[in-house]
């Protein structure tokens, strides 16, 4: 592995932070009684709808907590981010399937965006898994780790 430092991609990218915040807000609104989309109410039983809404809340809270953890607690932050992004990917996949199942070709617009969010979530989830494995190997080899800052203020 050589003498170069290991660089881990930070989850503090504005796109990820905004998406996780939106998941929390939407999940909270659904939990507090906002109108459930027709595709969800048609395709998912009430219990699954409740799990889906709570999943959005958990995704937002865990993911945002993970990206907010100070860099010196990198493993904790990545673990929380992994949880949040995994739950977000699951919730987005569920919604995407319900859109296409209920609306078929009429779901192209909304389904396209939600499917892209699901793919992006799973992609980020994979990146975190790779980073965690690399961190484990780096720790065994006694390497240093660098986390580039995308947002100032966390040292």
CSV table of C-alpha atoms in Angstrom, one decimal:
chain,number,residue,atom,x,y,z
A,1,UNK,CA,0.0,0.0,0.0
A,2,UNK,CA,3.0,2.3,0.0
A,3,UNK,CA,3.6,5.5,1.9
A,4,UNK,CA,0.8,7.5,0.3
A,5,UNK,CA,-2.1,8.5,2.5
A,6,UNK,CA,-5.5,6.9,2.0
A,7,UNK,CA,-8.1,9.4,0.8
A,8,UNK,CA,-11.7,8.8,1.8
A,9,UNK,CA,-14.5,10.6,-0.1
A,10,UNK,CA,-16.5,12.7,2.4
A,11,UNK,CA,-20.3,12.5,2.5
A,12,UNK,CA,-20.5,16.3,2.9
A,13,UNK,CA,-21.3,16.9,-0.7
A,14,UNK,CA,-24.2,19.4,-0.9
A,15,UNK,CA,-26.3,17.1,-3.1
A,16,UNK,CA,-26.1,14.3,-0.6
A,17,UNK,CA,-26.8,16.6,2.4
A,18,UNK,CA,-29.9,18.2,0.6
A,19,UNK,CA,-31.2,14.8,-0.4
A,20,UNK,CA,-30.9,13.4,3.2
A,21,UNK,CA,-32.6,16.6,4.5
A,22,UNK,CA,-35.4,16.2,2.0
A,23,UNK,CA,-35.9,12.6,3.0
A,24,UNK,CA,-36.2,13.6,6.7
A,25,UNK,CA,-38.7,16.4,5.9
A,26,UNK,CA,-40.8,14.3,3.6
A,27,UNK,CA,-40.8,11.3,5.9
A,28,UNK,CA,-41.8,13.6,8.8
A,29,UNK,CA,-44.6,15.2,6.8
A,30,UNK,CA,-45.9,11.7,5.8
A,31,UNK,CA,-45.7,10.5,9.4
A,32,UNK,CA,-47.7,13.6,10.6
A,33,UNK,CA,-50.5,13.0,8.1
A,34,UNK,CA,-49.5,14.5,4.7
A,35,UNK,CA,-51.3,12.9,1.8
A,36,UNK,CA,-49.6,9.7,0.7
A,37,UNK,CA,-49.0,9.5,-3.1
A,38,UNK,CA,-51.6,7.5,-4.9
A,39,UNK,CA,-49.0,5.1,-6.2
A,40,UNK,CA,-47.9,4.3,-2.7
A,41,UNK,CA,-51.4,4.0,-1.2
A,42,UNK,CA,-52.3,1.7,-4.1
A,43,UNK,CA,-49.2,-0.5,-4.2
A,44,UNK,CA,-48.2,-0.7,-0.5
A,45,UNK,CA,-50.3,-2.0,2.4
A,46,UNK,CA,-50.7,0.5,5.3
A,47,UNK,CA,-48.1,-1.1,7.4
A,48,UNK,CA,-45.5,-1.0,4.6
A,49,UNK,CA,-46.5,2.7,4.0
A,50,UNK,CA,-45.7,3.5,7.6
A,51,UNK,CA,-42.4,1.6,7.4
A,52,UNK,CA,-41.6,3.5,4.2
A,53,UNK,CA,-42.3,6.9,5.9
A,54,UNK,CA,-40.3,6.0,9.0
A,55,UNK,CA,-37.5,4.8,6.7
A,56,UNK,CA,-37.3,8.2,5.2
A,57,UNK,CA,-37.0,9.8,8.6
A,58,UNK,CA,-34.3,7.3,9.7
A,59,UNK,CA,-32.5,7.8,6.4
A,60,UNK,CA,-32.4,11.5,6.9
A,61,UNK,CA,-31.4,11.5,10.5
A,62,UNK,CA,-28.8,8.7,10.3
A,63,UNK,CA,-27.3,10.1,7.1
A,64,UNK,CA,-27.2,13.7,8.3
A,65,UNK,CA,-25.7,12.6,11.6
A,66,UNK,CA,-23.1,10.6,9.7
A,67,UNK,CA,-22.0,13.5,7.5
A,68,UNK,CA,-22.0,15.8,10.5
A,69,UNK,CA,-19.7,13.6,12.7
A,70,UNK,CA,-16.2,15.2,13.1
A,71,UNK,CA,-13.6,13.8,10.7
A,72,UNK,CA,-11.6,12.4,13.7
A,73,UNK,CA,-14.5,10.0,14.2
A,74,UNK,CA,-14.5,8.8,10.6
A,75,UNK,CA,-15.6,5.2,11.2
A,76,UNK,CA,-18.6,6.3,13.2
A,77,UNK,CA,-19.5,8.9,10.6
A,78,UNK,CA,-19.2,6.4,7.7
A,79,UNK,CA,-21.2,3.8,9.6
A,80,UNK,CA,-24.1,6.3,10.2
A,81,UNK,CA,-23.9,7.5,6.6
A,82,UNK,CA,-23.9,3.9,5.4
A,83,UNK,CA,-27.1,3.2,7.4
A,84,UNK,CA,-28.8,6.4,6.2
A,85,UNK,CA,-27.9,6.0,2.5
A,86,UNK,CA,-28.9,2.3,2.6
A,87,UNK,CA,-32.3,3.1,4.1
A,88,UNK,CA,-32.7,6.0,1.6
A,89,UNK,CA,-31.9,3.6,-1.3
A,90,UNK,CA,-34.4,1.1,0.0
A,91,UNK,CA,-37.1,3.8,0.4
A,92,UNK,CA,-36.4,5.3,-3.1
A,93,UNK,CA,-36.5,1.8,-4.6
A,94,UNK,CA,-39.8,1.0,-2.9
A,95,UNK,CA,-41.3,4.3,-4.2
A,96,UNK,CA,-39.9,3.7,-7.7
A,97,UNK,CA,-41.4,0.3,-7.9
A,98,UNK,CA,-44.8,1.5,-6.6
A,99,UNK,CA,-44.8,4.3,-9.3
A,100,UNK,CA,-44.1,1.9,-12.1
A,101,UNK,CA,-46.5,-0.7,-10.8
A,102,UNK,CA,-49.4,1.6,-10.5
A,103,UNK,CA,-48.8,4.1,-13.4
A,104,UNK,CA,-46.6,2.2,-15.9
A,105,UNK,CA,-45.5,4.5,-18.7
A,106,UNK,CA,-47.1,7.5,-17.0
A,107,UNK,CA,-44.5,7.1,-14.3
A,108,UNK,CA,-41.6,7.9,-16.6
A,109,UNK,CA,-41.0,11.4,-15.4
A,110,UNK,CA,-41.4,11.0,-11.6
A,111,UNK,CA,-40.2,7.4,-11.7
A,112,UNK,CA,-37.1,8.4,-13.7
A,113,UNK,CA,-36.1,10.9,-10.9
A,114,UNK,CA,-36.9,8.6,-8.1
A,115,UNK,CA,-35.1,5.7,-9.8
A,116,UNK,CA,-32.1,7.9,-10.3
A,117,UNK,CA,-32.1,8.7,-6.6
A,118,UNK,CA,-32.3,5.0,-5.8
A,119,UNK,CA,-29.3,4.3,-8.1
A,120,UNK,CA,-27.3,7.2,-6.7
A,121,UNK,CA,-28.0,6.0,-3.1
A,122,UNK,CA,-26.9,2.5,-3.9
A,123,UNK,CA,-23.8,3.8,-5.7
A,124,UNK,CA,-22.9,5.9,-2.7
A,125,UNK,CA,-23.6,3.0,-0.4
A,126,UNK,CA,-21.1,0.9,-2.4
A,127,UNK,CA,-18.5,3.7,-2.2
A,128,UNK,CA,-18.8,3.7,1.6
A,129,UNK,CA,-18.4,0.0,1.7
A,130,UNK,CA,-15.2,0.2,-0.4
A,131,UNK,CA,-13.9,3.1,1.8
A,132,UNK,CA,-14.6,1.1,5.0
A,133,UNK,CA,-12.7,-1.9,3.6
A,134,UNK,CA,-9.8,0.3,2.5
A,135,UNK,CA,-9.8,1.9,6.0
A,136,UNK,CA,-9.5,-1.5,7.6
A,137,UNK,CA,-6.6,-2.5,5.4
A,138,UNK,CA,-5.0,0.9,6.0
A,139,UNK,CA,-5.3,0.6,9.8
A,140,UNK,CA,-3.7,-2.9,9.6
A,141,UNK,CA,-0.8,-1.3,7.6
A,142,UNK,CA,-0.5,1.7,9.9
A,143,UNK,CA,-1.3,4.2,7.1
A,144,UNK,CA,-2.5,7.7,7.6
A,145,UNK,CA,-6.0,8.7,6.4
A,146,UNK,CA,-7.0,12.0,4.8
A,147,UNK,CA,-10.6,13.2,4.3
A,148,UNK,CA,-10.9,16.1,2.0
A,149,UNK,CA,-13.2,18.9,3.2
A,150,UNK,CA,-16.1,19.9,1.0
A,151,UNK,CA,-17.6,22.1,3.7
A,152,UNK,CA,-15.4,24.3,6.0
A,153,UNK,CA,-15.6,24.2,9.7
A,154,UNK,CA,-14.8,20.6,10.7
A,155,UNK,CA,-11.2,19.9,11.6
